[in-house]
Tab-separated table of C-alpha atoms and ligand atoms in Angstrom:
chain	number	residue	atom	x	y	z
A	1435	MET	CA	-175.062	110.073	-63.701
A	1436	THR	CA	-176.801	108.785	-60.348
A	1437	ILE	CA	-175.695	105.205	-60.411
A	1438	ASP	CA	-173.011	106.292	-60.509
A	1439	LEU	CA	-172.720	108.190	-57.124
A	1440	ASP	CA	-174.186	105.380	-56.162
A	1441	GLN	CA	-171.393	103.591	-56.986
A	1442	ARG	CA	-169.170	106.024	-55.442
A	1443	ALA	CA	-170.645	106.982	-51.925
A	1444	ARG	CA	-170.322	103.054	-51.541
A	1445	ALA	CA	-166.834	103.520	-52.802
A	1446	ILE	CA	-166.288	106.119	-49.846
A	1447	LEU	CA	-166.865	104.186	-47.230
A	1448	ALA	CA	-165.087	101.392	-48.837
A	1449	ALA	CA	-162.312	103.081	-49.161
A	1450	ASN	CA	-162.279	104.982	-45.249
A	1451	ASP	CA	-162.980	101.653	-44.127
A	1452	ARG	CA	-159.492	100.137	-41.632
A	1453	GLY	CA	-160.995	96.656	-40.884
A	1454	GLY	CA	-164.557	96.569	-38.609
A	1455	TYR	CA	-164.556	100.819	-38.395
A	1456	THR	CA	-164.724	103.722	-40.495
A	1457	VAL	CA	-162.536	106.446	-40.365
A	1458	PRO	CA	-164.676	109.818	-41.471
A	1459	THR	CA	-162.216	110.999	-44.132
A	1460	ALA	CA	-158.667	109.658	-44.473
A	1461	ARG	CA	-155.909	111.764	-42.352
A	1462	LEU	CA	-157.967	115.132	-41.719
A	1463	TYR	CA	-159.987	112.387	-39.307
A	1464	PRO	CA	-157.789	108.695	-38.946
A	1465	PHE	CA	-159.351	107.530	-36.141
A	1466	GLN	CA	-163.126	106.156	-34.913
A	1467	TRP	CA	-165.777	109.007	-34.478
A	1468	ASN	CA	-168.990	107.749	-32.269
A	1469	TRP	CA	-171.807	109.812	-34.300
A	1470	ASP	CA	-170.150	109.995	-37.427
A	1471	SER	CA	-169.479	105.687	-37.135
A	1472	ALA	CA	-173.518	105.645	-35.905
A	1473	PHE	CA	-173.780	107.163	-38.768
A	1474	CYS	CA	-172.000	105.214	-41.384
A	1475	ALA	CA	-173.246	101.901	-40.760
A	1476	LEU	CA	-176.430	103.109	-41.815
A	1477	GLY	CA	-174.561	103.617	-45.287
A	1478	PHE	CA	-173.614	100.258	-44.828
A	1479	ALA	CA	-176.780	99.120	-44.653
A	1480	THR	CA	-177.576	99.847	-47.503
A	1481	HIS	CA	-175.219	97.118	-49.787
A	1482	ASP	CA	-174.062	95.445	-46.709
A	1483	ILE	CA	-175.804	94.693	-43.520
A	1484	ASP	CA	-172.372	92.588	-41.956
A	1485	ARG	CA	-169.914	95.428	-41.823
A	1486	ALA	CA	-173.389	98.354	-40.730
A	1487	PHE	CA	-173.229	95.762	-37.433
A	1488	ARG	CA	-169.362	94.910	-37.788
A	1489	GLU	CA	-169.486	98.998	-37.343
A	1490	VAL	CA	-171.284	100.130	-34.200
A	1491	GLU	CA	-169.761	96.918	-33.221
A	1492	THR	CA	-166.666	98.050	-33.129
A	1493	LEU	CA	-167.332	100.957	-32.024
A	1494	ILE	CA	-169.667	99.393	-28.772
A	1495	GLU	CA	-165.797	98.291	-27.755
A	1496	GLY	CA	-164.510	101.794	-26.586
A	1497	GLN	CA	-167.397	101.791	-23.686
A	1498	TRP	CA	-165.465	102.586	-20.281
A	1499	ASP	CA	-167.100	100.751	-17.326
A	1500	ASP	CA	-169.393	103.198	-15.955
A	1501	GLY	CA	-171.293	103.343	-19.280
A	1502	MET	CA	-169.653	106.071	-21.030
A	1503	ILE	CA	-169.017	105.769	-25.351
A	1504	PRO	CA	-166.736	107.388	-25.308
A	1505	HIS	CA	-165.901	110.277	-28.916
A	1506	ILE	CA	-163.514	108.627	-30.341
A	1507	VAL	CA	-161.454	105.491	-30.591
A	1508	PHE	CA	-158.068	105.199	-31.151
A	1509	ARG	CA	-157.826	102.182	-32.674
A	1510	ARG	CA	-154.452	102.623	-34.120
A	1511	PRO	CA	-151.076	105.506	-33.849
A	1512	ASP	CA	-151.577	108.162	-36.391
A	1513	PRO	CA	-149.970	111.598	-36.085
A	1514	ASP	CA	-152.044	113.555	-38.724
A	1515	TYR	CA	-154.891	114.383	-35.580
A	1516	PHE	CA	-154.193	116.458	-32.991
A	1517	PRO	CA	-155.143	115.790	-29.518
A	1518	GLY	CA	-154.018	111.906	-29.285
A	1519	PRO	CA	-154.638	109.418	-26.487
A	1520	GLU	CA	-151.037	111.096	-25.097
A	1521	ALA	CA	-152.915	114.451	-25.159
A	1522	TRP	CA	-156.666	112.622	-23.601
A	1523	GLY	CA	-154.526	111.351	-21.064
A	1524	THR	CA	-157.152	108.316	-20.567
A	1525	ALA	CA	-154.875	105.307	-19.715
A	1526	GLY	CA	-156.770	103.207	-16.612
A	1527	ARG	CA	-160.344	104.785	-16.770
A	1528	HIS	CA	-160.601	101.567	-20.633
A	1529	PRO	CA	-161.432	97.795	-18.660
A	1530	ARG	CA	-159.517	96.844	-21.713
A	1531	GLY	CA	-156.763	99.376	-22.255
A	1532	VAL	CA	-158.672	100.538	-25.359
A	1533	PRO	CA	-157.777	104.108	-26.055
A	1534	THR	CA	-159.949	106.242	-26.686
A	1535	SER	CA	-160.771	110.145	-26.025
A	1536	GLY	CA	-162.689	111.350	-22.191
A	1537	ILE	CA	-165.705	112.598	-23.315
A	1538	SER	CA	-168.788	111.587	-25.129
A	1539	GLN	CA	-170.779	112.560	-28.844
A	1540	PRO	CA	-174.026	113.120	-29.443
A	1541	PRO	CA	-176.188	109.918	-29.080
A	1542	VAL	CA	-177.592	108.870	-32.160
A	1543	LEU	CA	-176.663	104.928	-32.049
A	1544	ALA	CA	-180.398	104.132	-31.144
A	1545	SER	CA	-181.717	105.230	-33.685
A	1546	VAL	CA	-179.500	104.105	-35.749
A	1547	LEU	CA	-180.702	99.940	-34.061
A	1548	ARG	CA	-183.177	100.492	-34.918
A	1549	ARG	CA	-183.269	101.302	-37.784
A	1550	LEU	CA	-180.367	98.719	-38.840
A	1551	HIS	CA	-183.152	96.340	-37.164
A	1552	GLN	CA	-186.334	96.952	-39.433
A	1553	ALA	CA	-183.182	96.210	-41.836
A	1554	SER	CA	-182.455	92.537	-40.374
A	1555	GLY	CA	-184.583	92.014	-37.636
A	1556	ASP	CA	-180.947	90.470	-35.808
A	1557	ALA	CA	-182.132	90.243	-32.944
A	1558	ALA	CA	-179.245	88.011	-31.830
A	1559	ARG	CA	-176.999	90.221	-32.803
A	1560	LEU	CA	-179.539	93.372	-31.511
A	1561	ARG	CA	-179.891	92.077	-28.058
A	1562	PRO	CA	-175.601	93.323	-26.848
A	1563	LEU	CA	-175.807	96.610	-28.562
A	1564	ALA	CA	-179.458	97.075	-27.505
A	1565	GLU	CA	-178.363	96.682	-24.256
A	1566	ALA	CA	-174.973	98.808	-24.519
A	1567	CYS	CA	-176.762	102.291	-25.446
A	1568	ALA	CA	-178.995	100.988	-22.418
A	1569	ARG	CA	-175.998	101.502	-19.838
A	1570	TRP	CA	-175.054	104.919	-22.522
A	1571	HIS	CA	-178.140	106.237	-22.252
A	1572	ALA	CA	-178.482	105.739	-17.960
A	1573	TRP	CA	-174.625	107.688	-17.986
A	1574	TRP	CA	-176.337	111.209	-19.868
A	1575	GLN	CA	-178.907	110.307	-17.847
A	1576	ARG	CA	-176.533	110.686	-14.786
A	1577	ALA	CA	-173.777	112.238	-15.449
A	1578	ARG	CA	-174.739	114.962	-18.143
A	1579	ARG	CA	-177.941	116.373	-16.257
A	1580	GLU	CA	-178.971	119.725	-15.535
A	1581	GLY	CA	-182.221	120.788	-14.319
A	1582	GLY	CA	-183.616	118.674	-16.516
A	1583	ALA	CA	-181.603	119.122	-19.767
A	1584	THR	CA	-178.571	116.739	-21.522
A	1585	VAL	CA	-175.267	119.029	-20.795
A	1586	VAL	CA	-172.020	119.141	-22.504
A	1587	VAL	CA	-168.621	119.738	-20.759
A	1588	HIS	CA	-166.912	120.293	-23.874
A	1589	PRO	CA	-168.175	122.170	-27.686
A	1590	TRP	CA	-166.708	118.514	-28.895
A	1591	GLU	CA	-168.695	116.678	-27.195
A	1592	SER	CA	-171.319	118.355	-28.686
A	1593	GLY	CA	-170.202	116.968	-32.199
A	1594	ARG	CA	-170.551	121.277	-33.731
A	1595	ASP	CA	-166.993	121.954	-32.051
A	1596	ASN	CA	-167.126	126.301	-32.618
A	1597	CYS	CA	-171.293	127.213	-32.645
A	1598	PRO	CA	-171.347	130.411	-31.783
A	1599	ASP	CA	-173.480	128.261	-28.405
A	1600	TRP	CA	-170.447	128.014	-27.064
A	1601	ASP	CA	-168.572	131.107	-27.414
A	1602	ALA	CA	-169.529	132.558	-23.620
A	1603	ALA	CA	-169.051	129.820	-21.860
A	1604	LEU	CA	-165.924	129.372	-23.925
A	1605	ASP	CA	-164.630	132.915	-23.026
A	1606	ARG	CA	-165.021	132.817	-19.342
A	1607	ILE	CA	-162.662	130.030	-19.444
A	1608	ALA	CA	-158.805	130.714	-18.356
A	1609	ILE	CA	-156.205	129.734	-20.928
A	1610	ASP	CA	-154.024	127.323	-18.659
A	1611	PRO	CA	-150.830	128.255	-18.267
A	1612	ASP	CA	-149.639	124.921	-17.678
A	1613	LEU	CA	-150.710	123.958	-21.182
A	1614	PRO	CA	-148.445	122.163	-23.200
A	1615	ALA	CA	-146.997	123.502	-25.905
A	1616	TYR	CA	-148.878	122.033	-29.120
A	1617	THR	CA	-148.975	122.332	-33.269
A	1618	ARG	CA	-152.148	121.808	-34.425
A	1619	ARG	CA	-152.999	119.298	-36.916
A	1620	ASP	CA	-156.761	119.935	-38.582
A	1621	THR	CA	-155.126	123.763	-40.439
A	1622	SER	CA	-151.951	121.389	-42.124
A	1623	HIS	CA	-155.093	119.274	-43.918
A	1624	ILE	CA	-157.755	122.261	-44.036
A	1625	ASP	CA	-157.952	126.291	-45.020
A	1626	ALA	CA	-157.972	127.527	-41.497
A	1627	ASP	CA	-160.713	130.053	-42.486
A	1628	GLN	CA	-163.291	126.689	-41.926
A	1629	ARG	CA	-161.406	125.464	-38.829
A	1630	PRO	CA	-161.650	126.593	-35.566
A	1631	ARG	CA	-160.358	129.701	-34.497
A	1632	GLN	CA	-156.788	129.368	-32.673
A	1633	GLU	CA	-157.719	131.381	-28.975
A	1634	GLN	CA	-161.352	128.865	-29.176
A	1635	TYR	CA	-159.059	125.880	-29.259
A	1636	ASP	CA	-156.577	127.174	-26.388
A	1637	ARG	CA	-160.104	126.475	-24.583
A	1638	TYR	CA	-160.427	123.135	-25.947
A	1639	MET	CA	-157.036	122.251	-24.929
A	1640	THR	CA	-157.147	123.385	-21.238
A	1641	ILE	CA	-160.406	121.306	-20.393
A	1642	VAL	CA	-158.365	118.599	-21.836
A	1643	LYS	CA	-155.681	119.170	-19.673
A	1644	ARG	CA	-158.437	119.460	-16.902
A	1645	GLY	CA	-160.421	116.146	-17.401
A	1646	ALA	CA	-157.190	114.692	-17.488
A	1647	ASP	CA	-155.733	115.972	-15.343
A	1648	ARG	CA	-158.666	114.734	-12.798
A	1649	HIS	CA	-158.150	111.465	-14.471
A	1650	TRP	CA	-161.445	111.869	-16.473
A	1651	GLU	CA	-163.619	111.092	-13.234
A	1652	THR	CA	-168.050	112.759	-13.739
A	1653	ASP	CA	-167.630	114.195	-10.810
A	1654	ALA	CA	-164.448	116.061	-10.949
A	1655	PHE	CA	-166.324	117.495	-14.546
A	1656	ALA	CA	-169.785	118.341	-12.433
A	1657	ALA	CA	-166.994	121.389	-10.701
A	1658	GLY	CA	-165.792	122.388	-14.590
A	1659	PRO	CA	-165.618	125.623	-15.983
A	1660	PHE	CA	-168.088	124.227	-19.218
A	1661	ARG	CA	-170.857	122.754	-18.502
A	1662	VAL	CA	-173.981	124.175	-21.520
A	1663	ALA	CA	-177.334	123.037	-22.101
A	1664	ASP	CA	-177.396	121.737	-25.686
A	1665	PRO	CA	-180.400	121.310	-27.183
A	1666	GLY	CA	-178.613	118.562	-29.975
A	1667	CYS	CA	-177.496	116.117	-27.906
A	1668	HIS	CA	-180.999	116.379	-25.493
A	1669	PHE	CA	-183.242	116.230	-28.635
A	1670	ILE	CA	-181.277	113.418	-29.635
A	1671	LEU	CA	-180.435	111.513	-26.898
A	1672	LEU	CA	-184.544	112.287	-26.598
A	1673	ARG	CA	-184.804	110.479	-29.969
A	1674	ALA	CA	-182.892	107.177	-28.878
A	1675	GLU	CA	-184.876	106.630	-25.996
A	1676	ARG	CA	-188.030	106.482	-27.910
A	1677	ASP	CA	-186.324	103.981	-30.070
A	1678	LEU	CA	-184.243	102.204	-27.803
A	1679	ALA	CA	-187.485	101.717	-25.684
A	1680	ALA	CA	-189.326	100.518	-29.442
A	1681	LEU	CA	-185.716	98.085	-29.672
A	1682	LEU	CA	-186.025	96.340	-26.429
A	1683	GLY	CA	-189.808	96.058	-26.788
A	1684	ALA	CA	-189.280	94.383	-29.831
A	1685	LEU	CA	-186.312	91.595	-28.455
A	1686	GLY	CA	-188.626	91.035	-25.860
A	1687	MET	CA	-186.760	92.892	-22.839
A	1688	ASP	CA	-187.144	95.547	-20.786
A	1689	ASP	CA	-187.843	98.977	-21.008
A	1690	ALA	CA	-188.881	100.102	-18.024
A	1691	ALA	CA	-185.694	102.434	-17.192
A	1692	VAL	CA	-185.819	103.758	-19.981
A	1693	ARG	CA	-189.284	104.944	-20.372
A	1694	ALA	CA	-188.908	106.994	-16.856
A	1695	ARG	CA	-186.282	108.203	-18.527
A	1696	ILE	CA	-188.320	109.926	-21.487
A	1697	THR	CA	-191.212	111.577	-19.120
A	1698	GLY	CA	-187.410	113.183	-17.766
A	1699	LEU	CA	-185.906	114.158	-20.599
A	1700	GLU	CA	-189.571	115.408	-22.417
A	1701	ALA	CA	-190.079	118.027	-19.265
A	1702	GLY	CA	-186.230	118.737	-19.443
A	1703	ALA	CA	-186.816	120.543	-22.775
A	1704	ASP	CA	-188.755	122.973	-21.573
A	1705	ALA	CA	-185.883	124.448	-19.697
A	1706	LEU	CA	-184.689	125.100	-23.584
A	1707	TRP	CA	-186.696	126.980	-24.944
A	1708	SER	CA	-186.069	130.920	-25.427
A	1709	GLU	CA	-189.827	132.586	-25.846
A	1710	ALA	CA	-187.359	135.724	-27.269
A	1711	ALA	CA	-185.835	132.970	-30.061
A	1712	GLY	CA	-188.498	131.095	-30.698
A	1713	ALA	CA	-186.790	127.760	-30.580
A	1714	TRP	CA	-184.868	125.656	-28.281
A	1715	VAL	CA	-181.275	127.418	-27.484
A	1716	ALA	CA	-178.291	126.333	-25.455
A	1717	HIS	CA	-177.958	127.436	-21.606
A	1718	ASP	CA	-175.027	128.054	-19.918
A	1719	ALA	CA	-175.781	126.110	-16.562
A	1720	ARG	CA	-172.687	128.470	-15.282
A	1721	SER	CA	-173.810	132.235	-16.246
A	1722	ASP	CA	-177.567	131.273	-16.428
A	1723	ALA	CA	-176.660	132.843	-19.654
A	1724	ARG	CA	-179.123	131.743	-22.822
A	1725	SER	CA	-178.261	132.305	-26.303
A	1726	GLY	CA	-179.470	134.814	-28.490
A	1727	ALA	CA	-179.719	133.127	-31.490
A	1728	VAL	CA	-180.633	129.296	-33.197
A	1729	ALA	CA	-178.496	126.640	-34.211
A	1730	SER	CA	-179.714	123.673	-36.645
A	1731	THR	CA	-179.750	121.959	-33.854
A	1732	ALA	CA	-182.394	123.159	-31.888
A	1733	PHE	CA	-185.377	122.301	-35.362
A	1734	LEU	CA	-184.548	118.959	-34.133
A	1735	ALA	CA	-187.245	119.172	-31.577
A	1736	TRP	CA	-189.901	116.849	-34.644
A	1737	TRP	CA	-186.881	114.857	-34.539
A	1738	ALA	CA	-187.652	113.882	-31.019
A	1739	GLY	CA	-191.815	114.214	-30.278
A	1740	ALA	CA	-190.716	117.557	-28.324
A	1741	GLY	CA	-192.354	120.455	-27.488
A	1742	THR	CA	-195.632	121.770	-26.334
A	1743	ALA	CA	-197.853	122.306	-29.917
A	1744	SER	CA	-197.620	126.445	-28.665
A	1745	GLN	CA	-194.054	125.939	-28.578
A	1746	ARG	CA	-193.180	124.113	-32.631
A	1747	SER	CA	-195.963	126.322	-34.289
A	1748	ARG	CA	-193.706	128.897	-33.392
A	1749	ALA	CA	-190.118	127.234	-34.103
A	1750	LEU	CA	-191.672	125.762	-37.282
A	1751	GLU	CA	-192.067	129.988	-37.955
A	1752	THR	CA	-188.673	130.661	-37.149
A	1753	LEU	CA	-187.169	127.649	-39.140
A	1754	ARG	CA	-189.196	129.224	-41.887
A	1755	ALA	CA	-187.769	132.667	-41.273
A	1756	VAL	CA	-184.360	130.748	-41.570
A	1757	LEU	CA	-185.022	128.609	-44.463
A	1758	SER	CA	-185.493	131.787	-46.725
A	1759	SER	CA	-183.460	133.985	-45.076
A	1760	ALA	CA	-180.069	131.095	-46.828
A	1761	ARG	CA	-180.124	130.396	-50.910
A	1762	PHE	CA	-179.891	125.941	-49.515
A	1763	ALA	CA	-180.936	125.034	-46.433
A	1764	LEU	CA	-180.536	124.401	-43.814
A	1765	PRO	CA	-177.674	126.440	-42.105
A	1766	SER	CA	-175.518	124.620	-38.840
A	1767	TRP	CA	-176.569	128.983	-37.639
A	1768	ASP	CA	-179.513	131.533	-37.854
A	1769	PRO	CA	-177.873	133.520	-41.122
A	1770	ARG	CA	-179.727	136.848	-39.889
A	1771	ASP	CA	-177.213	136.718	-36.731
A	1772	ALA	CA	-174.265	137.955	-36.512
A	1773	ALA	CA	-172.011	135.571	-34.996
A	1774	PHE	CA	-173.084	133.575	-38.478
A	1775	ASP	CA	-170.169	132.916	-40.860
A	1776	ALA	CA	-170.617	130.619	-44.058
A	1777	PRO	CA	-167.470	128.817	-44.618
A	1778	ARG	CA	-166.456	128.657	-41.183
A	1779	TYR	CA	-167.486	124.840	-39.953
A	1780	TRP	CA	-169.913	124.753	-36.954
A	1781	ARG	CA	-170.810	128.400	-37.963
A	1782	GLY	CA	-173.427	128.262	-40.290
A	1783	PRO	CA	-172.360	125.370	-43.100
A	1784	ILE	CA	-174.632	122.923	-43.744
A	1785	TRP	CA	-174.216	119.646	-42.238
A	1786	PRO	CA	-175.663	116.362	-44.038
A	1787	VAL	CA	-176.340	113.782	-40.690
A	1788	VAL	CA	-177.974	117.334	-38.641
A	1789	ASN	CA	-179.935	117.821	-42.161
A	1790	PHE	CA	-181.408	114.172	-42.326
A	1791	MET	CA	-182.571	114.418	-39.044
A	1792	VAL	CA	-184.484	117.146	-38.960
A	1793	SER	CA	-186.169	116.259	-42.319
A	1794	GLU	CA	-186.840	112.755	-40.648
A	1795	GLY	CA	-188.580	114.702	-37.885
A	1796	LEU	CA	-190.286	117.398	-40.012
A	1797	ARG	CA	-192.027	114.044	-42.009
A	1798	GLU	CA	-192.789	112.224	-39.473
A	1799	ALA	CA	-194.777	114.695	-37.673
A	1800	GLY	CA	-196.632	115.788	-40.892
A	1801	HIS	CA	-194.419	118.676	-42.813
A	1802	ALA	CA	-193.498	117.258	-46.319
A	1803	ASP	CA	-192.753	119.925	-47.589
A	1804	MET	CA	-189.948	121.784	-45.213
A	1805	ALA	CA	-189.178	118.378	-44.866
A	1806	GLU	CA	-188.273	117.651	-48.791
A	1807	ARG	CA	-186.571	121.197	-49.466
A	1808	ILE	CA	-184.188	119.918	-46.324
A	1809	ARG	CA	-183.906	117.262	-48.824
A	1810	SER	CA	-183.433	118.114	-51.870
A	1811	ASP	CA	-181.334	120.545	-50.937
A	1812	THR	CA	-178.924	118.166	-49.934
A	1813	ALA	CA	-178.767	115.673	-52.774
A	1814	THR	CA	-178.856	119.203	-55.056
A	1815	LEU	CA	-175.139	119.727	-52.557
A	1816	ILE	CA	-173.509	116.476	-52.793
A	1817	ARG	CA	-174.214	116.135	-56.261
A	1818	GLU	CA	-172.368	119.681	-57.165
A	1819	ALA	CA	-170.201	119.756	-54.917
A	1820	GLY	CA	-169.228	116.031	-54.236
A	1821	PHE	CA	-169.285	114.460	-50.611
A	1822	MET	CA	-167.440	117.056	-48.838
A	1823	GLU	CA	-167.640	116.926	-44.606
A	1824	TYR	CA	-169.915	120.375	-45.343
A	1825	PHE	CA	-171.347	123.017	-47.391
A	1826	ASP	CA	-171.119	127.051	-47.448
A	1827	PRO	CA	-175.466	127.619	-47.079
A	1828	THR	CA	-174.701	130.944	-49.295
A	1829	SER	CA	-172.546	129.454	-52.252
A	1830	GLY	CA	-172.929	125.820	-52.163
A	1831	ARG	CA	-169.502	125.225	-52.125
A	1832	GLY	CA	-168.446	122.148	-50.665
A	1833	LEU	CA	-166.000	122.310	-47.571
A	1834	GLY	CA	-163.911	120.591	-45.200
A	1835	GLY	CA	-162.575	117.592	-45.525
A	1836	GLY	CA	-163.436	115.206	-48.906
A	1837	ASP	CA	-164.385	112.245	-49.909
A	1838	PHE	CA	-166.466	112.202	-46.209
A	1839	SER	CA	-167.978	108.817	-44.665
A	1840	TRP	CA	-170.486	110.311	-43.319
A	1841	THR	CA	-171.297	112.155	-46.586
A	1842	ALA	CA	-171.558	109.708	-48.263
A	1843	ALA	CA	-173.503	107.447	-45.990
A	1844	MET	CA	-176.653	109.677	-46.175
A	1845	TRP	CA	-176.485	109.902	-49.829
A	1846	LEU	CA	-177.121	106.120	-49.561
A	1847	HIS	CA	-179.668	106.062	-46.499
A	1848	TRP	CA	-181.487	109.138	-47.198
A	1849	CYS	CA	-181.546	111.709	-49.863
A	1850	GLY	CA	-179.939	109.953	-52.906
A	1851	PRO	CA	-182.471	109.641	-55.692
A	1852	ASN	CA	-182.555	106.065	-55.768
A	1853	VAL	CA	-183.699	106.013	-52.040
A	1854	PRO	CA	-187.511	104.661	-51.635
A	1855	ARG	CA	-189.762	107.147	-50.469
A	1856	PRO	CA	-192.442	106.366	-47.993
A	1857	ARG	CA	-195.280	108.168	-48.688
A	1858	GLN	CA	-194.999	112.158	-48.216
A	1859	ALA	CA	-198.605	113.896	-47.520
A	1860	ASN	CA	-198.493	117.228	-45.639
A	1861	ALA	CA	-200.961	115.677	-42.731
A	1862	GLY	CA	-200.035	119.543	-40.473
A	1863	GLU	CA	-198.342	118.531	-36.947
A	1864	ALA	CA	-199.157	114.874	-35.925
A	1865	GLY	CA	-199.189	113.970	-32.165
A	1866	GLU	CA	-196.565	112.436	-30.082
A	1867	ARG	CA	-194.725	109.411	-31.267
B	553	LIG	C1	-165.086	117.000	-35.767
B	553	LIG	O1	-164.383	117.347	-34.807
B	553	LIG	C2	-163.452	117.001	-33.991
B	553	LIG	C3	-163.023	116.093	-32.491
B	553	LIG	O2	-163.617	116.005	-32.000
B	553	LIG	C4	-162.211	117.773	-34.177
B	553	LIG	O3	-163.215	119.009	-34.676
B	553	LIG	O4	-161.531	117.348	-34.310
B	553	LIG	C5	-166.889	117.279	-36.003
B	553	LIG	O5	-167.692	117.787	-36.815
B	553	LIG	C6	-167.204	116.251	-34.895
B	553	LIG	O6	-168.736	116.270	-34.894
B	553	LIG	C7	-166.929	115.063	-36.163
B	553	LIG	O7	-167.826	113.462	-35.381
B	553	LIG	C8	-165.796	114.244	-36.128
B	553	LIG	C9	-165.516	113.726	-37.123
B	553	LIG	O8	-165.959	113.805	-38.823
B	553	LIG	O9	-165.451	115.644	-36.478
């Protein structure tokens, strides 16, 4: 049974392979997505290290001159997805004309590269990839920093599209009256109650149109209507910078700039802390309003090695409360909050890639019991509901796209029963990494 699921996971990655890059799932997402590809590389690395490298090499082919690695690389035309390259209007931005979107996505790539280095020791192949990451991280600092915290300029940039974290900032955006008529494709593949609502989609497209009208210039975004500090991207970036520094050191490359950025990100985490919520929450840089409730990405603080000892012990209590209010770990939004919506995408469902990072961070910090609860719940969900895109935390039902690449990758790399386990011990809170 177990072996079959390993085989099944490898078969999903193979079936979603479009020749050097992997689509998240057939039809619903027919292009190369940024953090999906990074996680897929971890899945490939368990059985085909060359293919793992290819995945991330093709991803950085999308990198712009300013260092940004876009959230989608449109490898070949496909009518199954909207918005495609025409709506993004990024022509002229990529140095070799590769069609891409105009925003980025959670920068998990350097953390993946470090694991590829541990798995292969292939310094020659890693050097250009590490350089690309260093340029990308410098772009995050230049283009996406506000009051010390990492901001996103579109909900899609956070990877957590319709999370309640973005509701207030989105509500303030007036839908552009000149928005061209469009047909959503996602709701023709998936039930509408598992996807973002239409009024949110119109606002997503209003931000895209605004970017396209301004040729995706960074400064134009600095003045844009949507600019929200995101604990998810902040913590993922901080961890990625730590992994990049370690990787550069191992490769004999200069890591001074990375170390300086790490200091800034450590300090910046404080801007996201909410005493009222007992965790790190999103913060609208335009209105100064803070999100009132907690998303699962708050618990990436351990993955990042962020926060003071007292913040972390308070956040641990919050995490315990979240875990005890859901049947399965870890809901993407606190079930005790009114905005929680068990089947609707990033407003409640469980996402295996977030579970992986939260659980690994907790394990590294010595919280073995919680780490194991999150890991074993993820394995149970996949075993019982299949390699789905996301899962209802109240019922365990599998939702969204099927045969999903990053779910398969997480099974192979992290939560499947045949993954070698580091020794688990509840050592209490370990220090900073
Ligand atoms: C979802 O996002 C895309 C837009 O980027 C969409 O809904 O059309 C998110 O779950 C995102 O995090 C993910 O990378 C992408 C592909 O799996 O799908």
